[in-house]
Amino acid sequence: MKQIFARFLSDYGMIFVLLLLCGFFSIVTISNQSPTGEAAAKQVAESITDQFGKTPRVLIAVGEQPGDADYAASLERSLTASGAQVLATAKGQPPAAREALVKLNAAGEKVDAVACTQVTGAWILFSDLKTDFPALGDPQVIAPRSYRWPNFLKSENLLNIANQIAVIAIIAIGMTMVIITGGIDLSVGSLLALSAVLTAGFIRDLAGGVDASAGGMLLASLAAIGLCGLIGAFTGAMITLFAIPPFIVTLAMMLVGSGLAYILAKGQSIYQIPDSFVWLGRDADLLSLPNAVVLMLILYALAHVLMSRMKLGRYLYAVGGNAEAARLSGVPVKRVLMFAYIASALLAGLGGVIMASQLKSGSATYGNMYELYVIAAVVVGGTSLSGGEGKMLGTLIGAFTIAVIQNGMNLTNVESYTQKVVLGLVILGAVLLDKLRHARK
């Protein structure tokens, strides 16, 4: 049992760091929260019926904040269903609510409660209703009760973290394979931008632009990913056939990919694509998870199987551990390296398609610094830069660790320059831990 825990700690120890970070940012972002929408309407309706019985007479007063109209409609449905009588619904600024109160007062209507939002409940208009509108009786102002909850743990924030890290995490799958073989790929950020530009350009010029069909958009996306794969094959060929260091080859291809993206886009953003193209990057069809996140999880499951259950995965580890020993053992080292760099380029191309879908456009500026974030996710996840060691699930944990750090610093209003310093120290710390771990072996 002790050995199993030690092995788990060695492979996935960063998960404890991730949990600690989540706990820390949960504590420091605790603040007063107000329920909104249907949840707020249900709470207010229950509060009114608890105080005034099943047949209260109610005035609803809401402002012009996003969601106020839906809140009012949901509240009216809940009150009516419970037997309450909704006398009027005032929407907008205080004059609208005053007008409703004046009419009810002139008609001699009795009002038990004024159902408000957090904002409208604080209006001075409602501070002394008994004196200002005596015919109404003694109406009570009822607004949603606030509660304390971490901003970090709000469902929309957690989904935002997952959706924002999806592209980096997907590209990190290919980077993990490359680094496990003892290499590096600095071109992924540029290939992402190139793929986004190619995808948007193909849709605009060949698939019908804003009138493009689903099939046309799919073919455009696949073509862009395929072209990125060809660049990855060229990179792999330069490394395997001419023994050029991966750092130099991928640095060159980073410049080539970025230059091609700017040339093809002519320095402009390409946005003539259909609204339906955002399906992959923004929509959520399964368990309210964004489709990009679902795709990310599927790809990680497949990559985990590849690396832990298939011969190709064992070959990747063998090449990274000792390429010459692997060659003498019959491992096709050059083909394995070609696979790693092609896979990395294809996944960078897929990342470009997803980003183009998220932003509904293609631009050569996309993917700036992404190669560093991707490498950071891989290294923080426990993959050794020396090669031969690493886990796909560790990379996923590393990607989420980077995302949580950035999101937490945004929520706590840490300036962007300081965030870069923190992220740099995190990467340095991860590499230092890796070196110390190897020194103990």
CSV table of C-alpha atoms in Angstrom, one decimal:
chain,number,residue,atom,x,y,z
A,1,MET,CA,0.0,0.0,0.0
A,2,LYS,CA,2.8,2.3,0.9
A,3,GLN,CA,4.5,1.6,-2.5
A,4,ILE,CA,1.3,2.3,-4.4
A,5,PHE,CA,0.8,5.6,-2.6
A,6,ALA,CA,4.5,6.5,-3.3
A,7,ARG,CA,4.0,5.7,-7.0
A,8,PHE,CA,0.8,7.7,-7.2
A,9,LEU,CA,2.5,10.7,-5.5
A,10,SER,CA,5.4,10.5,-7.9
A,11,ASP,CA,3.1,10.3,-11.0
A,12,TYR,CA,0.2,12.6,-9.9
A,13,GLY,CA,1.5,14.5,-6.9
A,14,MET,CA,0.5,17.8,-8.5
A,15,ILE,CA,-3.2,16.9,-7.9
A,16,PHE,CA,-2.6,17.7,-4.2
A,17,VAL,CA,-1.2,21.1,-5.2
A,18,LEU,CA,-4.2,21.7,-7.4
A,19,LEU,CA,-6.6,20.9,-4.6
A,20,LEU,CA,-4.7,23.2,-2.2
A,21,LEU,CA,-4.8,26.0,-4.8
A,22,CYS,CA,-8.6,25.4,-5.2
A,23,GLY,CA,-9.0,25.5,-1.5
A,24,PHE,CA,-6.9,28.7,-1.1
A,25,PHE,CA,-8.7,30.6,-3.9
A,26,SER,CA,-12.1,29.4,-2.5
A,27,ILE,CA,-11.3,30.9,0.9
A,28,VAL,CA,-9.9,34.2,-0.4
A,29,THR,CA,-12.8,34.8,-2.9
A,30,ILE,CA,-15.6,34.3,-0.4
A,31,SER,CA,-18.1,37.1,-0.7
A,32,ASN,CA,-21.8,37.8,-0.4
A,33,GLN,CA,-23.8,36.3,-3.2
A,34,SER,CA,-27.3,37.0,-4.3
A,35,PRO,CA,-29.4,34.3,-6.0
A,36,THR,CA,-30.6,35.2,-9.5
A,37,GLY,CA,-33.1,34.0,-12.0
A,38,GLU,CA,-35.4,31.1,-11.2
A,39,ALA,CA,-33.6,30.3,-7.9
A,40,ALA,CA,-34.1,33.8,-6.6
A,41,ALA,CA,-37.8,33.8,-7.8
A,42,LYS,CA,-38.4,30.5,-6.0
A,43,GLN,CA,-36.8,31.8,-2.8
A,44,VAL,CA,-38.8,35.0,-2.8
A,45,ALA,CA,-42.1,33.2,-3.6
A,46,GLU,CA,-41.6,30.8,-0.7
A,47,SER,CA,-40.7,33.6,1.7
A,48,ILE,CA,-43.9,35.5,0.7
A,49,THR,CA,-46.2,32.5,1.1
A,50,ASP,CA,-44.6,31.6,4.4
A,51,GLN,CA,-45.2,35.1,5.8
A,52,PHE,CA,-48.6,35.8,4.3
A,53,GLY,CA,-50.2,32.5,3.7
A,54,LYS,CA,-51.4,31.1,0.4
A,55,THR,CA,-53.3,34.1,-1.0
A,56,PRO,CA,-51.1,37.2,-0.5
A,57,ARG,CA,-51.5,40.3,-2.7
A,58,VAL,CA,-48.2,41.1,-4.3
A,59,LEU,CA,-46.6,43.9,-6.4
A,60,ILE,CA,-43.5,42.8,-8.3
A,61,ALA,CA,-40.8,45.5,-8.9
A,62,VAL,CA,-37.7,44.8,-11.0
A,63,GLY,CA,-35.1,46.9,-12.6
A,64,GLU,CA,-33.4,46.8,-16.0
A,65,GLN,CA,-30.5,44.5,-15.0
A,66,PRO,CA,-29.8,41.4,-17.2
A,67,GLY,CA,-32.1,38.6,-16.1
A,68,ASP,CA,-34.6,40.9,-14.3
A,69,ALA,CA,-37.3,40.3,-16.8
A,70,ASP,CA,-36.8,36.5,-16.5
A,71,TYR,CA,-36.8,36.8,-12.7
A,72,ALA,CA,-40.1,38.7,-12.8
A,73,ALA,CA,-41.8,36.2,-15.1
A,74,SER,CA,-40.6,33.2,-13.1
A,75,LEU,CA,-41.7,34.9,-9.8
A,76,GLU,CA,-45.1,35.7,-11.2
A,77,ARG,CA,-45.5,32.0,-12.3
A,78,SER,CA,-44.5,30.7,-8.9
A,79,LEU,CA,-46.7,33.1,-7.0
A,80,THR,CA,-49.7,32.4,-9.2
A,81,ALA,CA,-49.2,28.7,-8.9
A,82,SER,CA,-49.2,29.0,-5.1
A,83,GLY,CA,-52.5,31.0,-5.1
A,84,ALA,CA,-51.1,34.5,-4.7
A,85,GLN,CA,-52.6,37.4,-6.5
A,86,VAL,CA,-50.1,39.5,-8.5
A,87,LEU,CA,-51.6,43.0,-8.6
A,88,ALA,CA,-49.0,44.5,-10.9
A,89,THR,CA,-45.5,44.1,-12.3
A,90,ALA,CA,-43.3,47.3,-12.5
A,91,LYS,CA,-40.3,47.1,-14.7
A,92,GLY,CA,-37.6,49.7,-15.1
A,93,GLN,CA,-36.5,52.7,-13.0
A,94,PRO,CA,-38.1,53.9,-9.7
A,95,PRO,CA,-40.7,56.1,-11.6
A,96,ALA,CA,-42.3,53.0,-13.1
A,97,ALA,CA,-42.6,51.4,-9.6
A,98,ARG,CA,-44.0,54.7,-8.2
A,99,GLU,CA,-46.6,54.8,-10.9
A,100,ALA,CA,-47.8,51.3,-10.1
A,101,LEU,CA,-47.9,52.2,-6.4
A,102,VAL,CA,-49.9,55.4,-7.0
A,103,LYS,CA,-52.5,53.5,-9.1
A,104,LEU,CA,-52.9,50.7,-6.5
A,105,ASN,CA,-53.2,53.3,-3.7
A,106,ALA,CA,-55.8,55.3,-5.7
A,107,ALA,CA,-57.8,52.1,-6.2
A,108,GLY,CA,-57.6,51.3,-2.5
A,109,GLU,CA,-55.9,48.0,-3.1
A,110,LYS,CA,-54.3,46.3,-0.1
A,111,VAL,CA,-50.8,45.0,-0.8
A,112,ASP,CA,-49.1,42.4,1.5
A,113,ALA,CA,-45.7,42.3,-0.1
A,114,VAL,CA,-43.5,44.1,-2.7
A,115,ALA,CA,-41.4,41.4,-4.4
A,116,CYS,CA,-38.0,43.0,-5.4
A,117,THR,CA,-34.6,42.1,-6.6
A,118,GLN,CA,-31.5,42.9,-4.5
A,119,VAL,CA,-31.2,46.3,-6.3
A,120,THR,CA,-34.8,47.4,-6.4
A,121,GLY,CA,-35.3,46.4,-2.8
A,122,ALA,CA,-32.8,49.1,-1.8
A,123,TRP,CA,-34.7,51.9,-3.5
A,124,ILE,CA,-35.7,54.8,-1.3
A,125,LEU,CA,-39.1,54.7,-2.8
A,126,PHE,CA,-39.8,51.6,-0.7
A,127,SER,CA,-38.4,52.9,2.6
A,128,ASP,CA,-41.7,54.1,4.1
A,129,LEU,CA,-44.6,52.7,2.1
A,130,LYS,CA,-47.1,52.7,5.0
A,131,THR,CA,-46.8,56.5,5.3
A,132,ASP,CA,-46.4,57.4,1.6
A,133,PHE,CA,-49.2,55.1,0.4
A,134,PRO,CA,-51.6,54.6,3.3
A,135,ALA,CA,-54.3,52.8,1.4
A,136,LEU,CA,-51.9,49.9,0.6
A,137,GLY,CA,-51.7,48.9,4.3
A,138,ASP,CA,-48.3,47.9,5.5
A,139,PRO,CA,-46.6,46.2,2.6
A,140,GLN,CA,-43.4,44.3,3.3
A,141,VAL,CA,-40.4,44.6,0.9
A,142,ILE,CA,-39.2,41.0,0.1
A,143,ALA,CA,-35.9,40.6,-1.8
A,144,PRO,CA,-33.7,37.5,-2.4
A,145,ARG,CA,-31.6,36.7,0.7
A,146,SER,CA,-27.8,36.9,0.2
A,147,TYR,CA,-25.4,34.2,1.3
A,148,ARG,CA,-21.7,33.8,1.5
A,149,TRP,CA,-20.0,31.6,-1.2
A,150,PRO,CA,-16.6,31.7,-3.0
A,151,ASN,CA,-16.6,33.4,-6.4
A,152,PHE,CA,-14.1,30.8,-7.4
A,153,LEU,CA,-16.5,27.9,-6.8
A,154,LYS,CA,-19.4,29.4,-8.7
A,155,SER,CA,-20.5,27.0,-11.5
A,156,GLU,CA,-20.0,29.5,-14.2
A,157,ASN,CA,-16.5,30.3,-13.1
A,158,LEU,CA,-15.5,26.6,-13.0
A,159,LEU,CA,-16.9,26.0,-16.5
A,160,ASN,CA,-15.1,29.1,-17.6
A,161,ILE,CA,-11.8,27.7,-16.3
A,162,ALA,CA,-12.4,24.4,-18.1
A,163,ASN,CA,-13.4,26.1,-21.4
A,164,GLN,CA,-10.4,28.5,-21.3
A,165,ILE,CA,-7.9,25.8,-20.7
A,166,ALA,CA,-9.3,23.4,-23.3
A,167,VAL,CA,-7.2,24.6,-26.2
A,168,ILE,CA,-4.0,24.6,-24.2
A,169,ALA,CA,-4.8,21.2,-22.7
A,170,ILE,CA,-5.5,19.6,-26.1
A,171,ILE,CA,-2.2,20.9,-27.6
A,172,ALA,CA,-0.4,19.7,-24.4
A,173,ILE,CA,-1.3,16.1,-25.4
A,174,GLY,CA,1.0,16.3,-28.4
A,175,MET,CA,3.6,18.2,-26.5
A,176,THR,CA,3.7,15.5,-23.8
A,177,MET,CA,4.5,12.9,-26.4
A,178,VAL,CA,7.2,15.1,-27.9
A,179,ILE,CA,8.8,15.8,-24.5
A,180,ILE,CA,8.6,12.2,-23.4
A,181,THR,CA,10.7,11.3,-26.5
A,182,GLY,CA,13.3,13.8,-25.3
A,183,GLY,CA,12.3,16.6,-27.7
A,184,ILE,CA,10.5,19.9,-27.7
A,185,ASP,CA,8.1,21.7,-30.0
A,186,LEU,CA,8.1,25.5,-30.0
A,187,SER,CA,5.9,25.8,-33.1
A,188,VAL,CA,2.6,24.9,-31.6
A,189,GLY,CA,1.5,28.5,-30.9
A,190,SER,CA,2.2,29.5,-34.5
A,191,LEU,CA,0.5,26.4,-35.9
A,192,LEU,CA,-2.5,27.2,-33.8
A,193,ALA,CA,-2.7,30.7,-35.4
A,194,LEU,CA,-2.1,29.3,-38.9
A,195,SER,CA,-4.8,26.7,-38.4
A,196,ALA,CA,-7.3,29.4,-37.3
A,197,VAL,CA,-6.5,31.6,-40.3
A,198,LEU,CA,-6.7,28.6,-42.7
A,199,THR,CA,-10.0,27.4,-41.3
A,200,ALA,CA,-11.6,30.9,-41.4
A,201,GLY,CA,-10.1,31.5,-44.9
A,202,PHE,CA,-11.3,28.2,-46.3
A,203,ILE,CA,-14.8,28.9,-45.0
A,204,ARG,CA,-14.9,32.4,-46.4
A,205,ASP,CA,-13.4,31.6,-49.8
A,206,LEU,CA,-14.3,28.0,-50.5
A,207,ALA,CA,-17.3,27.0,-48.3
A,208,GLY,CA,-19.7,29.9,-48.8
A,209,GLY,CA,-18.7,32.4,-46.1
A,210,VAL,CA,-21.5,33.2,-43.7
A,211,ASP,CA,-23.8,30.8,-45.7
A,212,ALA,CA,-21.4,27.9,-45.3
A,213,SER,CA,-23.0,24.5,-44.6
A,214,ALA,CA,-22.0,22.2,-41.7
A,215,GLY,CA,-20.2,19.9,-44.2
A,216,GLY,CA,-18.3,22.8,-45.7
A,217,MET,CA,-17.1,24.0,-42.3
A,218,LEU,CA,-16.1,20.5,-41.3
A,219,LEU,CA,-14.1,20.1,-44.5
A,220,ALA,CA,-12.4,23.5,-44.0
A,221,SER,CA,-11.5,22.5,-40.5
A,222,LEU,CA,-10.1,19.1,-41.5
A,223,ALA,CA,-8.1,20.7,-44.3
A,224,ALA,CA,-6.5,23.2,-41.9
A,225,ILE,CA,-5.6,20.5,-39.4
A,226,GLY,CA,-4.2,18.3,-42.2
A,227,LEU,CA,-2.0,21.1,-43.5
A,228,CYS,CA,-0.6,21.6,-39.9
A,229,GLY,CA,0.0,17.8,-39.9
A,230,LEU,CA,2.1,18.2,-43.0
A,231,ILE,CA,4.2,20.9,-41.3
A,232,GLY,CA,4.6,18.5,-38.4
A,233,ALA,CA,5.8,15.8,-40.8
A,234,PHE,CA,8.4,18.2,-42.2
A,235,THR,CA,9.5,19.0,-38.7
A,236,GLY,CA,9.9,15.4,-37.9
A,237,ALA,CA,11.8,14.7,-41.1
A,238,MET,CA,14.3,17.5,-40.4
A,239,ILE,CA,14.9,16.0,-36.9
A,240,THR,CA,15.1,12.3,-37.9
A,241,LEU,CA,16.8,12.5,-41.3
A,242,PHE,CA,19.3,15.3,-40.7
A,243,ALA,CA,19.7,15.0,-36.9
A,244,ILE,CA,19.0,18.7,-36.4
A,245,PRO,CA,18.2,19.5,-32.7
A,246,PRO,CA,14.4,19.7,-32.1
A,247,PHE,CA,14.8,23.1,-30.5
A,248,ILE,CA,16.3,24.6,-33.7
A,249,VAL,CA,13.9,23.0,-36.1
A,250,THR,CA,10.7,23.9,-34.1
A,251,LEU,CA,12.0,27.4,-33.5
A,252,ALA,CA,12.4,27.8,-37.3
A,253,MET,CA,8.9,26.4,-37.9
A,254,MET,CA,7.5,28.7,-35.2
A,255,LEU,CA,8.7,31.7,-37.3
A,256,VAL,CA,7.5,30.0,-40.6
A,257,GLY,CA,4.1,29.2,-39.2
A,258,SER,CA,3.6,32.7,-37.8
A,259,GLY,CA,4.8,34.3,-41.0
A,260,LEU,CA,2.5,32.2,-43.2
A,261,ALA,CA,-0.5,33.1,-40.9
A,262,TYR,CA,0.2,36.8,-41.3
A,263,ILE,CA,0.7,36.5,-45.1
A,264,LEU,CA,-2.5,34.5,-45.6
A,265,ALA,CA,-4.6,36.8,-43.3
A,266,LYS,CA,-2.9,39.9,-44.8
A,267,GLY,CA,-2.6,41.2,-41.3
A,268,GLN,CA,-6.4,41.2,-40.8
A,269,SER,CA,-8.9,39.1,-38.9
A,270,ILE,CA,-11.1,36.8,-41.0
A,271,TYR,CA,-14.6,36.9,-39.6
A,272,GLN,CA,-16.9,36.0,-42.6
A,273,ILE,CA,-18.0,32.7,-41.1
A,274,PRO,CA,-21.4,31.5,-40.0
A,275,ASP,CA,-22.8,32.0,-36.5
A,276,SER,CA,-23.2,28.2,-36.3
A,277,PHE,CA,-19.5,27.7,-36.4
A,278,VAL,CA,-19.3,28.6,-32.7
A,279,TRP,CA,-20.9,25.2,-31.9
A,280,LEU,CA,-17.5,23.5,-31.1
A,281,GLY,CA,-16.0,26.4,-29.1
A,282,ARG,CA,-19.0,27.8,-27.2
A,283,ASP,CA,-22.0,25.6,-27.2
A,284,ALA,CA,-22.7,23.0,-24.5
A,285,ASP,CA,-24.7,19.9,-25.4
A,286,LEU,CA,-23.6,17.2,-22.9
A,287,LEU,CA,-24.2,17.7,-19.1
A,288,SER,CA,-24.0,21.5,-19.6
A,289,LEU,CA,-20.2,21.0,-20.4
A,290,PRO,CA,-18.8,23.1,-23.3
A,291,ASN,CA,-18.3,20.9,-26.4
A,292,ALA,CA,-14.6,21.9,-26.4
A,293,VAL,CA,-14.2,20.5,-22.9
A,294,VAL,CA,-16.0,17.3,-23.8
A,295,LEU,CA,-13.6,16.9,-26.8
A,296,MET,CA,-10.7,17.6,-24.5
A,297,LEU,CA,-11.8,14.8,-22.0
A,298,ILE,CA,-12.3,12.3,-24.9
A,299,LEU,CA,-8.8,13.1,-26.3
A,300,TYR,CA,-7.2,12.6,-22.9
A,301,ALA,CA,-8.9,9.3,-22.4
A,302,LEU,CA,-7.7,8.1,-25.8
A,303,ALA,CA,-4.2,9.4,-25.2
A,304,HIS,CA,-4.1,7.7,-21.7
A,305,VAL,CA,-5.0,4.4,-23.4
A,306,LEU,CA,-2.3,5.0,-26.1
A,307,MET,CA,0.4,5.7,-23.6
A,308,SER,CA,-0.4,3.1,-21.0
A,309,ARG,CA,-1.9,0.2,-23.0
A,310,MET,CA,-0.5,0.3,-26.5
A,311,LYS,CA,2.9,-0.7,-28.0
A,312,LEU,CA,3.3,2.8,-29.5
A,313,GLY,CA,3.1,4.3,-26.1
A,314,ARG,CA,5.8,2.0,-24.8
A,315,TYR,CA,7.9,3.0,-27.8
A,316,LEU,CA,7.6,6.7,-27.0
A,317,TYR,CA,8.9,6.1,-23.5
A,318,ALA,CA,11.7,3.9,-24.7
A,319,VAL,CA,12.9,6.5,-27.2
A,320,GLY,CA,12.9,9.1,-24.6
A,321,GLY,CA,14.7,6.9,-22.0
A,322,ASN,CA,17.5,5.9,-24.3
A,323,ALA,CA,17.1,6.2,-28.1
A,324,GLU,CA,20.1,4.1,-29.0
A,325,ALA,CA,19.1,1.3,-26.6
A,326,ALA,CA,15.6,1.5,-28.1
A,327,ARG,CA,17.0,1.2,-31.6
A,328,LEU,CA,19.1,-1.8,-30.7
A,329,SER,CA,16.0,-3.4,-29.2
A,330,GLY,CA,14.1,-3.1,-32.5
A,331,VAL,CA,12.1,0.1,-31.8
A,332,PRO,CA,11.6,2.1,-35.0
A,333,VAL,CA,13.0,5.3,-33.5
A,334,LYS,CA,12.6,7.5,-36.5
A,335,ARG,CA,9.0,6.5,-37.1
A,336,VAL,CA,8.2,7.0,-33.4
A,337,LEU,CA,9.7,10.5,-33.5
A,338,MET,CA,7.8,11.3,-36.7
A,339,PHE,CA,4.5,10.2,-35.0
A,340,ALA,CA,5.2,12.5,-32.0
A,341,TYR,CA,5.8,15.6,-34.1
A,342,ILE,CA,2.9,14.9,-36.5
A,343,ALA,CA,0.6,14.3,-33.6
A,344,SER,CA,1.7,17.5,-31.9
A,345,ALA,CA,1.1,19.5,-35.1
A,346,LEU,CA,-2.3,18.0,-35.7
A,347,LEU,CA,-3.4,18.8,-32.2
A,348,ALA,CA,-2.1,22.3,-32.5
A,349,GLY,CA,-4.2,22.5,-35.7
A,350,LEU,CA,-7.2,21.3,-33.8
A,351,GLY,CA,-6.6,23.9,-31.1
A,352,GLY,CA,-6.6,26.5,-33.9
A,353,VAL,CA,-10.0,25.3,-35.1
A,354,ILE,CA,-11.4,25.4,-31.6
A,355,MET,CA,-10.1,28.9,-31.0
A,356,ALA,CA,-11.5,30.1,-34.3
A,357,SER,CA,-14.8,28.6,-33.2
A,358,GLN,CA,-14.6,30.3,-29.8
A,359,LEU,CA,-13.8,33.7,-31.2
A,360,LYS,CA,-15.8,33.3,-34.5
A,361,SER,CA,-12.8,34.5,-36.5
A,362,GLY,CA,-9.3,33.7,-37.6
A,363,SER,CA,-6.3,35.8,-36.9
A,364,ALA,CA,-2.5,35.5,-37.0
A,365,THR,CA,-2.3,36.9,-33.5
A,366,TYR,CA,-3.9,33.9,-32.0
A,367,GLY,CA,-1.7,31.5,-30.0
A,368,ASN,CA,0.7,34.1,-28.9
A,369,MET,CA,2.9,32.6,-26.1
A,370,TYR,CA,0.8,29.4,-26.2
A,371,GLU,CA,3.9,27.3,-26.7
A,372,LEU,CA,5.1,28.4,-23.3
A,373,TYR,CA,1.8,27.8,-21.6
A,374,VAL,CA,1.6,24.3,-23.1
A,375,ILE,CA,5.2,23.5,-22.1
A,376,ALA,CA,4.3,24.8,-18.6
A,377,ALA,CA,1.3,22.5,-18.4
A,378,VAL,CA,3.3,19.5,-19.4
A,379,VAL,CA,6.2,20.2,-17.0
A,380,VAL,CA,4.0,21.1,-14.1
A,381,GLY,CA,2.1,17.9,-14.7
A,382,GLY,CA,5.3,15.9,-14.0
A,383,THR,CA,6.7,15.1,-17.4
A,384,SER,CA,10.5,15.2,-17.3
A,385,LEU,CA,12.3,17.5,-19.8
A,386,SER,CA,15.0,14.8,-19.9
A,387,GLY,CA,12.5,12.4,-21.6
A,388,GLY,CA,11.3,9.0,-20.8
A,389,GLU,CA,8.9,10.0,-18.0
A,390,GLY,CA,5.4,11.5,-17.9
A,391,LYS,CA,1.7,10.8,-17.7
A,392,MET,CA,-1.2,12.2,-19.8
A,393,LEU,CA,-3.4,12.6,-16.8
A,394,GLY,CA,-0.5,14.4,-15.1
A,395,THR,CA,-0.5,16.9,-18.0
A,396,LEU,CA,-4.2,17.4,-17.6
A,397,ILE,CA,-3.7,18.2,-13.9
A,398,GLY,CA,-0.8,20.5,-14.9
A,399,ALA,CA,-3.1,22.4,-17.4
A,400,PHE,CA,-5.8,22.8,-14.8
A,401,THR,CA,-3.2,24.0,-12.2
A,402,ILE,CA,-2.0,26.7,-14.6
A,403,ALA,CA,-5.6,27.7,-15.3
A,404,VAL,CA,-6.6,27.8,-11.6
A,405,ILE,CA,-3.6,30.0,-10.8
A,406,GLN,CA,-4.4,32.4,-13.6
A,407,ASN,CA,-8.2,32.4,-12.8
A,408,GLY,CA,-7.6,32.8,-9.0
A,409,MET,CA,-5.2,35.7,-9.6
A,410,ASN,CA,-7.8,37.4,-11.9
A,411,LEU,CA,-10.5,37.0,-9.2
A,412,THR,CA,-8.2,38.5,-6.6
A,413,ASN,CA,-7.3,41.4,-8.9
A,414,VAL,CA,-3.6,40.5,-9.3
A,415,GLU,CA,-2.2,42.6,-12.2
A,416,SER,CA,-1.2,40.8,-15.4
A,417,TYR,CA,2.5,41.6,-14.9
A,418,THR,CA,2.6,40.0,-11.5
A,419,GLN,CA,0.8,37.0,-13.0
A,420,LYS,CA,3.7,36.4,-15.4
A,421,VAL,CA,6.1,36.5,-12.5
A,422,VAL,CA,4.1,33.9,-10.6
A,423,LEU,CA,3.6,31.7,-13.6
A,424,GLY,CA,7.4,31.8,-14.3
A,425,LEU,CA,8.2,30.8,-10.7
A,426,VAL,CA,5.7,28.0,-10.9
A,427,ILE,CA,7.4,26.6,-14.0
A,428,LEU,CA,10.8,27.0,-12.4
A,429,GLY,CA,9.6,25.3,-9.2
A,430,ALA,CA,8.2,22.3,-11.2
A,431,VAL,CA,11.5,21.8,-13.1
A,432,LEU,CA,13.4,22.1,-9.8
A,433,LEU,CA,11.2,19.4,-8.2
A,434,ASP,CA,11.8,17.2,-11.3
A,435,LYS,CA,15.6,17.6,-10.9
A,436,LEU,CA,15.5,16.9,-7.2
A,437,ARG,CA,13.4,13.8,-7.8
A,438,HIS,CA,15.9,12.5,-10.3
A,439,ALA,CA,18.8,13.3,-8.0
A,440,ARG,CA,17.3,11.1,-5.3
A,441,LYS,CA,17.0,8.1,-7.6
